[in-house]
């Protein structure tokens, strides 16, 4: 499963659970408001609220924002802009919601003609089914926020989407797993005597041993309730550390035990980074500035984890049978999670818990190296 596929899965899940806050009255929305990425503001006729109610309204909008991840908001805003731009080019009205229009839009996406025209259509890369499903979720969510729900079960949408799935659905392109031998080689490419090298070492080891998503890695603080944008914190104990992290299904605790040697121990790597970087409060992983000699206050972006994995995998020569371009495409932040799932020789239930998956089936999708024929039903049936 790719990073984008995982993200789309998160977005689909959030679309079904995100609260619908109607911010418009009687469908009174202008075209300019409809093309924006966020819900339209309250009409003037209903803005005469007391200061107390205005504060409550502001807090309610804040809770709506918090109901979905920043990545989801960013994707939904981009997809809504894409949809509204397509409607404008086709001379179609965005409002009121029209299932027929949405059906035509996803058809154009499936055919690669959502932005291209003429001969360019044949050369354009088609949108994947997961991308189309995410865009449909974004359209549904944006209409709901405006108090104008659209019926996804309408035949103009549901039947077309079913046909797109049957015609264009393909197996997911999975990212390569970073296995223990790969990780050790990647660690050797990092400079031990620099702050950046110590930070990157700690990120790789914690991401692998904890089976953490890249957003969960960079979202950690040293302690609880230290920053507003925190996604969790760490507690270092004698036998390891407990990472309390907020994932897409809520809070969970991830136990990371100490390694068999200091060179590959995630706890030692983290303690070394914190001590030498002099970090005692706030974001765990920060930017290194001043030609690598200073540590800034700002939290790293999650994209930095993906870049680190790619760079270290290339430097370590992982998968030398592939070209450099192919290797760059094969590795990402998800390679760490897949590596743990593929290499931990324990009961599958423990891996599922560590990754925070709701089902064993999802965990198995992350396992790149396992005995697929451990249970041989052919022999078990008597053949």
PDB file of N, CA and C in Angstrom, residues 30-101:
ATOM      1  N   UNK A  30     -22.992  32.147  -2.567  1.00  0.00           N
ATOM      2  CA  UNK A  30     -22.570  32.722  -3.841  1.00  0.00           C
ATOM      3  C   UNK A  30     -21.633  31.769  -4.546  1.00  0.00           C
ATOM      4  N   UNK A  31     -21.420  31.988  -5.831  1.00  0.00           N
ATOM      5  CA  UNK A  31     -20.511  31.134  -6.604  1.00  0.00           C
ATOM      6  C   UNK A  31     -19.092  31.239  -6.075  1.00  0.00           C
ATOM      7  N   UNK A  32     -18.700  32.450  -5.644  1.00  0.00           N
ATOM      8  CA  UNK A  32     -17.351  32.628  -5.110  1.00  0.00           C
ATOM      9  C   UNK A  32     -17.154  31.824  -3.844  1.00  0.00           C
ATOM     10  N   UNK A  33     -18.199  31.839  -2.974  1.00  0.00           N
ATOM     11  CA  UNK A  33     -18.114  31.067  -1.751  1.00  0.00           C
ATOM     12  C   UNK A  33     -18.069  29.582  -2.061  1.00  0.00           C
ATOM     13  N   UNK A  34     -18.831  29.146  -3.040  1.00  0.00           N
ATOM     14  CA  UNK A  34     -18.902  27.723  -3.366  1.00  0.00           C
ATOM     15  C   UNK A  34     -17.578  27.203  -3.879  1.00  0.00           C
ATOM     16  N   UNK A  35     -16.780  28.050  -4.512  1.00  0.00           N
ATOM     17  CA  UNK A  35     -15.513  27.588  -5.064  1.00  0.00           C
ATOM     18  C   UNK A  35     -14.389  27.587  -4.040  1.00  0.00           C
ATOM     19  N   UNK A  36     -14.649  28.103  -2.845  1.00  0.00           N
ATOM     20  CA  UNK A  36     -13.625  28.120  -1.804  1.00  0.00           C
ATOM     21  C   UNK A  36     -13.461  26.738  -1.204  1.00  0.00           C
ATOM     22  N   UNK A  37     -12.349  26.529  -0.514  1.00  0.00           N
ATOM     23  CA  UNK A  37     -12.080  25.216   0.049  1.00  0.00           C
ATOM     24  C   UNK A  37     -12.732  24.982   1.392  1.00  0.00           C
ATOM     25  N   UNK A  38     -13.228  26.036   2.059  1.00  0.00           N
ATOM     26  CA  UNK A  38     -13.820  25.901   3.371  1.00  0.00           C
ATOM     27  C   UNK A  38     -15.286  26.272   3.328  1.00  0.00           C
ATOM     28  N   UNK A  39     -16.079  25.893   4.360  1.00  0.00           N
ATOM     29  CA  UNK A  39     -17.485  26.241   4.398  1.00  0.00           C
ATOM     30  C   UNK A  39     -17.691  27.744   4.306  1.00  0.00           C
ATOM     31  N   UNK A  40     -18.816  28.145   3.723  1.00  0.00           N
ATOM     32  CA  UNK A  40     -19.100  29.559   3.555  1.00  0.00           C
ATOM     33  C   UNK A  40     -19.415  30.204   4.894  1.00  0.00           C
ATOM     34  N   UNK A  41     -19.200  31.518   5.023  1.00  0.00           N
ATOM     35  CA  UNK A  41     -19.453  32.200   6.289  1.00  0.00           C
ATOM     36  C   UNK A  41     -20.943  32.360   6.538  1.00  0.00           C
ATOM     37  N   UNK A  42     -21.270  32.760   7.777  1.00  0.00           N
ATOM     38  CA  UNK A  42     -22.665  32.990   8.127  1.00  0.00           C
ATOM     39  C   UNK A  42     -23.204  34.184   7.340  1.00  0.00           C
ATOM     40  N   UNK A  43     -24.435  34.100   6.820  1.00  0.00           N
ATOM     41  CA  UNK A  43     -25.018  35.241   6.111  1.00  0.00           C
ATOM     42  C   UNK A  43     -25.161  36.441   7.037  1.00  0.00           C
ATOM     43  N   UNK A  44     -25.187  37.626   6.448  1.00  0.00           N
ATOM     44  CA  UNK A  44     -25.256  38.847   7.247  1.00  0.00           C
ATOM     45  C   UNK A  44     -26.488  38.884   8.123  1.00  0.00           C
ATOM     46  N   UNK A  45     -27.580  38.302   7.648  1.00  0.00           N
ATOM     47  CA  UNK A  45     -28.831  38.377   8.402  1.00  0.00           C
ATOM     48  C   UNK A  45     -28.748  37.627   9.719  1.00  0.00           C
ATOM     49  N   UNK A  46     -27.751  36.753   9.864  1.00  0.00           N
ATOM     50  CA  UNK A  46     -27.694  35.948  11.077  1.00  0.00           C
ATOM     51  C   UNK A  46     -26.410  36.192  11.855  1.00  0.00           C
ATOM     52  N   UNK A  47     -25.722  37.301  11.590  1.00  0.00           N
ATOM     53  CA  UNK A  47     -24.475  37.576  12.285  1.00  0.00           C
ATOM     54  C   UNK A  47     -24.664  38.418  13.527  1.00  0.00           C
ATOM     55  N   UNK A  48     -25.896  38.834  13.837  1.00  0.00           N
ATOM     56  CA  UNK A  48     -26.145  39.656  15.015  1.00  0.00           C
ATOM     57  C   UNK A  48     -26.212  38.755  16.248  1.00  0.00           C
ATOM     58  N   UNK A  49     -25.079  38.209  16.633  1.00  0.00           N
ATOM     59  CA  UNK A  49     -25.002  37.322  17.778  1.00  0.00           C
ATOM     60  C   UNK A  49     -24.318  38.037  18.934  1.00  0.00           C
ATOM     61  N   UNK A  50     -24.629  37.604  20.127  1.00  0.00           N
ATOM     62  CA  UNK A  50     -23.960  38.166  21.290  1.00  0.00           C
ATOM     63  C   UNK A  50     -22.495  37.760  21.260  1.00  0.00           C
ATOM     64  N   UNK A  51     -21.689  38.474  22.018  1.00  0.00           N
ATOM     65  CA  UNK A  51     -20.262  38.174  22.047  1.00  0.00           C
ATOM     66  C   UNK A  51     -20.015  36.748  22.512  1.00  0.00           C
ATOM     67  N   UNK A  52     -20.832  36.290  23.467  1.00  0.00           N
ATOM     68  CA  UNK A  52     -20.679  34.934  23.988  1.00  0.00           C
ATOM     69  C   UNK A  52     -20.958  33.900  22.900  1.00  0.00           C
ATOM     70  N   UNK A  53     -22.057  34.117  22.137  1.00  0.00           N
ATOM     71  CA  UNK A  53     -22.387  33.171  21.077  1.00  0.00           C
ATOM     72  C   UNK A  53     -21.376  33.223  19.937  1.00  0.00           C
ATOM     73  N   UNK A  54     -20.831  34.410  19.677  1.00  0.00           N
ATOM     74  CA  UNK A  54     -19.797  34.518  18.648  1.00  0.00           C
ATOM     75  C   UNK A  54     -18.579  33.684  19.037  1.00  0.00           C
ATOM     76  N   UNK A  55     -18.230  33.737  20.334  1.00  0.00           N
ATOM     77  CA  UNK A  55     -17.097  32.940  20.804  1.00  0.00           C
ATOM     78  C   UNK A  55     -17.383  31.452  20.663  1.00  0.00           C
ATOM     79  N   UNK A  56     -18.639  31.064  20.985  1.00  0.00           N
ATOM     80  CA  UNK A  56     -19.005  29.656  20.836  1.00  0.00           C
ATOM     81  C   UNK A  56     -18.960  29.234  19.370  1.00  0.00           C
ATOM     82  N   UNK A  57     -19.405  30.139  18.479  1.00  0.00           N
ATOM     83  CA  UNK A  57     -19.386  29.826  17.049  1.00  0.00           C
ATOM     84  C   UNK A  57     -17.956  29.642  16.558  1.00  0.00           C
ATOM     85  N   UNK A  58     -17.054  30.504  17.043  1.00  0.00           N
ATOM     86  CA  UNK A  58     -15.649  30.378  16.657  1.00  0.00           C
ATOM     87  C   UNK A  58     -15.064  29.058  17.163  1.00  0.00           C
ATOM     88  N   UNK A  59     -15.435  28.685  18.386  1.00  0.00           N
ATOM     89  CA  UNK A  59     -14.937  27.419  18.930  1.00  0.00           C
ATOM     90  C   UNK A  59     -15.502  26.233  18.150  1.00  0.00           C
ATOM     91  N   UNK A  60     -16.780  26.355  17.749  1.00  0.00           N
ATOM     92  CA  UNK A  60     -17.392  25.272  16.975  1.00  0.00           C
ATOM     93  C   UNK A  60     -16.671  25.092  15.650  1.00  0.00           C
ATOM     94  N   UNK A  61     -16.325  26.200  14.996  1.00  0.00           N
ATOM     95  CA  UNK A  61     -15.586  26.103  13.736  1.00  0.00           C
ATOM     96  C   UNK A  61     -14.214  25.462  13.967  1.00  0.00           C
ATOM     97  N   UNK A  62     -13.615  25.799  15.116  1.00  0.00           N
ATOM     98  CA  UNK A  62     -12.332  25.187  15.440  1.00  0.00           C
ATOM     99  C   UNK A  62     -12.445  23.690  15.622  1.00  0.00           C
ATOM    100  N   UNK A  63     -13.551  23.236  16.250  1.00  0.00           N
ATOM    101  CA  UNK A  63     -13.760  21.805  16.436  1.00  0.00           C
ATOM    102  C   UNK A  63     -14.008  21.106  15.101  1.00  0.00           C
ATOM    103  N   UNK A  64     -14.700  21.796  14.194  1.00  0.00           N
ATOM    104  CA  UNK A  64     -14.904  21.225  12.859  1.00  0.00           C
ATOM    105  C   UNK A  64     -13.564  21.019  12.176  1.00  0.00           C
ATOM    106  N   UNK A  65     -12.674  22.011  12.306  1.00  0.00           N
ATOM    107  CA  UNK A  65     -11.339  21.880  11.718  1.00  0.00           C
ATOM    108  C   UNK A  65     -10.595  20.706  12.342  1.00  0.00           C
ATOM    109  N   UNK A  66     -10.748  20.541  13.667  1.00  0.00           N
ATOM    110  CA  UNK A  66     -10.013  19.487  14.372  1.00  0.00           C
ATOM    111  C   UNK A  66     -10.579  18.102  14.110  1.00  0.00           C
ATOM    112  N   UNK A  67     -11.795  18.024  13.540  1.00  0.00           N
ATOM    113  CA  UNK A  67     -12.408  16.719  13.299  1.00  0.00           C
ATOM    114  C   UNK A  67     -11.647  15.921  12.251  1.00  0.00           C
ATOM    115  N   UNK A  68     -10.925  16.603  11.381  1.00  0.00           N
ATOM    116  CA  UNK A  68     -10.144  15.942  10.333  1.00  0.00           C
ATOM    117  C   UNK A  68      -8.706  16.418  10.405  1.00  0.00           C
ATOM    118  N   UNK A  69      -7.812  15.616   9.888  1.00  0.00           N
ATOM    119  CA  UNK A  69      -6.392  15.951   9.939  1.00  0.00           C
ATOM    120  C   UNK A  69      -6.078  17.092   8.972  1.00  0.00           C
ATOM    121  N   UNK A  70      -4.962  17.806   9.214  1.00  0.00           N
ATOM    122  CA  UNK A  70      -4.563  18.871   8.278  1.00  0.00           C
ATOM    123  C   UNK A  70      -4.393  18.354   6.855  1.00  0.00           C
ATOM    124  N   UNK A  71      -3.878  17.133   6.704  1.00  0.00           N
ATOM    125  CA  UNK A  71      -3.713  16.572   5.370  1.00  0.00           C
ATOM    126  C   UNK A  71      -5.057  16.379   4.682  1.00  0.00           C
ATOM    127  N   UNK A  72      -6.069  15.986   5.465  1.00  0.00           N
ATOM    128  CA  UNK A  72      -7.405  15.808   4.909  1.00  0.00           C
ATOM    129  C   UNK A  72      -7.978  17.146   4.453  1.00  0.00           C
ATOM    130  N   UNK A  73      -7.840  18.180   5.290  1.00  0.00           N
ATOM    131  CA  UNK A  73      -8.331  19.514   4.913  1.00  0.00           C
ATOM    132  C   UNK A  73      -7.640  20.000   3.648  1.00  0.00           C
ATOM    133  N   UNK A  74      -6.342  19.777   3.581  1.00  0.00           N
ATOM    134  CA  UNK A  74      -5.584  20.226   2.407  1.00  0.00           C
ATOM    135  C   UNK A  74      -6.057  19.497   1.155  1.00  0.00           C
ATOM    136  N   UNK A  75      -6.247  18.181   1.271  1.00  0.00           N
ATOM    137  CA  UNK A  75      -6.693  17.397   0.123  1.00  0.00           C
ATOM    138  C   UNK A  75      -8.106  17.786  -0.296  1.00  0.00           C
ATOM    139  N   UNK A  76      -8.996  17.975   0.686  1.00  0.00           N
ATOM    140  CA  UNK A  76     -10.381  18.340   0.372  1.00  0.00           C
ATOM    141  C   UNK A  76     -10.463  19.706  -0.292  1.00  0.00           C
ATOM    142  N   UNK A  77      -9.643  20.662   0.179  1.00  0.00           N
ATOM    143  CA  UNK A  77      -9.646  21.991  -0.427  1.00  0.00           C
ATOM    144  C   UNK A  77      -9.155  21.913  -1.879  1.00  0.00           C
ATOM    145  N   UNK A  78      -8.104  21.121  -2.102  1.00  0.00           N
ATOM    146  CA  UNK A  78      -7.567  20.969  -3.451  1.00  0.00           C
ATOM    147  C   UNK A  78      -8.574  20.278  -4.372  1.00  0.00           C
ATOM    148  N   UNK A  79      -9.232  19.232  -3.859  1.00  0.00           N
ATOM    149  CA  UNK A  79     -10.191  18.495  -4.687  1.00  0.00           C
ATOM    150  C   UNK A  79     -11.429  19.337  -5.001  1.00  0.00           C
ATOM    151  N   UNK A  80     -11.887  20.121  -4.039  1.00  0.00           N
ATOM    152  CA  UNK A  80     -13.041  20.992  -4.284  1.00  0.00           C
ATOM    153  C   UNK A  80     -12.696  22.051  -5.329  1.00  0.00           C
ATOM    154  N   UNK A  81     -11.490  22.586  -5.251  1.00  0.00           N
ATOM    155  CA  UNK A  81     -11.051  23.564  -6.248  1.00  0.00           C
ATOM    156  C   UNK A  81     -10.986  22.918  -7.622  1.00  0.00           C
ATOM    157  N   UNK A  82     -10.531  21.669  -7.679  1.00  0.00           N
ATOM    158  CA  UNK A  82     -10.443  20.951  -8.949  1.00  0.00           C
ATOM    159  C   UNK A  82     -11.834  20.742  -9.536  1.00  0.00           C
ATOM    160  N   UNK A  83     -12.772  20.323  -8.689  1.00  0.00           N
ATOM    161  CA  UNK A  83     -14.145  20.078  -9.135  1.00  0.00           C
ATOM    162  C   UNK A  83     -14.816  21.364  -9.604  1.00  0.00           C
ATOM    163  N   UNK A  84     -14.691  22.423  -8.822  1.00  0.00           N
ATOM    164  CA  UNK A  84     -15.344  23.689  -9.186  1.00  0.00           C
ATOM    165  C   UNK A  84     -14.737  24.274 -10.457  1.00  0.00           C
ATOM    166  N   UNK A  85     -13.417  24.095 -10.631  1.00  0.00           N
ATOM    167  CA  UNK A  85     -12.775  24.573 -11.856  1.00  0.00           C
ATOM    168  C   UNK A  85     -13.258  23.804 -13.078  1.00  0.00           C
ATOM    169  N   UNK A  86     -13.433  22.496 -12.928  1.00  0.00           N
ATOM    170  CA  UNK A  86     -13.943  21.681 -14.038  1.00  0.00           C
ATOM    171  C   UNK A  86     -15.363  22.116 -14.402  1.00  0.00           C
ATOM    172  N   UNK A  87     -16.190  22.339 -13.388  1.00  0.00           N
ATOM    173  CA  UNK A  87     -17.570  22.778 -13.654  1.00  0.00           C
ATOM    174  C   UNK A  87     -17.579  24.114 -14.386  1.00  0.00           C
ATOM    175  N   UNK A  88     -16.719  24.998 -13.973  1.00  0.00           N
ATOM    176  CA  UNK A  88     -16.672  26.315 -14.616  1.00  0.00           C
ATOM    177  C   UNK A  88     -16.274  26.189 -16.081  1.00  0.00           C
ATOM    178  N   UNK A  89     -15.292  25.338 -16.378  1.00  0.00           N
ATOM    179  CA  UNK A  89     -14.853  25.169 -17.761  1.00  0.00           C
ATOM    180  C   UNK A  89     -15.929  24.514 -18.633  1.00  0.00           C
ATOM    181  N   UNK A  90     -16.751  23.684 -18.015  1.00  0.00           N
ATOM    182  CA  UNK A  90     -17.805  23.014 -18.775  1.00  0.00           C
ATOM    183  C   UNK A  90     -19.095  23.822 -18.835  1.00  0.00           C
ATOM    184  N   UNK A  91     -19.130  24.966 -18.150  1.00  0.00           N
ATOM    185  CA  UNK A  91     -20.339  25.783 -18.117  1.00  0.00           C
ATOM    186  C   UNK A  91     -21.439  25.183 -17.259  1.00  0.00           C
ATOM    187  N   UNK A  92     -21.042  24.399 -16.242  1.00  0.00           N
ATOM    188  CA  UNK A  92     -22.019  23.755 -15.356  1.00  0.00           C
ATOM    189  C   UNK A  92     -22.067  24.474 -14.019  1.00  0.00           C
ATOM    190  N   UNK A  93     -23.251  24.507 -13.424  1.00  0.00           N
ATOM    191  CA  UNK A  93     -23.425  25.154 -12.128  1.00  0.00           C
ATOM    192  C   UNK A  93     -23.010  24.211 -11.006  1.00  0.00           C
ATOM    193  N   UNK A  94     -22.320  24.770 -10.007  1.00  0.00           N
ATOM    194  CA  UNK A  94     -21.928  23.976  -8.835  1.00  0.00           C
ATOM    195  C   UNK A  94     -23.112  23.781  -7.906  1.00  0.00           C
ATOM    196  N   UNK A  95     -23.936  24.809  -7.793  1.00  0.00           N
ATOM    197  CA  UNK A  95     -25.098  24.788  -6.896  1.00  0.00           C
ATOM    198  C   UNK A  95     -26.385  24.937  -7.698  1.00  0.00           C
ATOM    199  N   UNK A  96     -27.441  24.248  -7.257  1.00  0.00           N
ATOM    200  CA  UNK A  96     -27.461  23.289  -6.145  1.00  0.00           C
ATOM    201  C   UNK A  96     -26.768  21.990  -6.542  1.00  0.00           C
ATOM    202  N   UNK A  97     -26.460  21.111  -5.578  1.00  0.00           N
ATOM    203  CA  UNK A  97     -25.782  19.848  -5.903  1.00  0.00           C
ATOM    204  C   UNK A  97     -26.569  19.045  -6.927  1.00  0.00           C
ATOM    205  N   UNK A  98     -25.880  18.547  -7.927  1.00  0.00           N
ATOM    206  CA  UNK A  98     -26.524  17.792  -8.998  1.00  0.00           C
ATOM    207  C   UNK A  98     -25.765  16.474  -9.201  1.00  0.00           C
ATOM    208  N   UNK A  99     -26.376  15.342  -8.836  1.00  0.00           N
ATOM    209  CA  UNK A  99     -25.694  14.049  -9.006  1.00  0.00           C
ATOM    210  C   UNK A  99     -25.246  13.799 -10.443  1.00  0.00           C
ATOM    211  N   UNK A 100     -26.014  14.295 -11.405  1.00  0.00           N
ATOM    212  CA  UNK A 100     -25.643  14.101 -12.806  1.00  0.00           C
ATOM    213  C   UNK A 100     -24.329  14.804 -13.113  1.00  0.00           C
ATOM    214  N   UNK A 101     -24.156  16.026 -12.596  1.00  0.00           N
ATOM    215  CA  UNK A 101     -22.909  16.771 -12.796  1.00  0.00           C
ATOM    216  C   UNK A 101     -21.733  16.039 -12.161  1.00  0.00           C
TER     217      UNK A 101
END
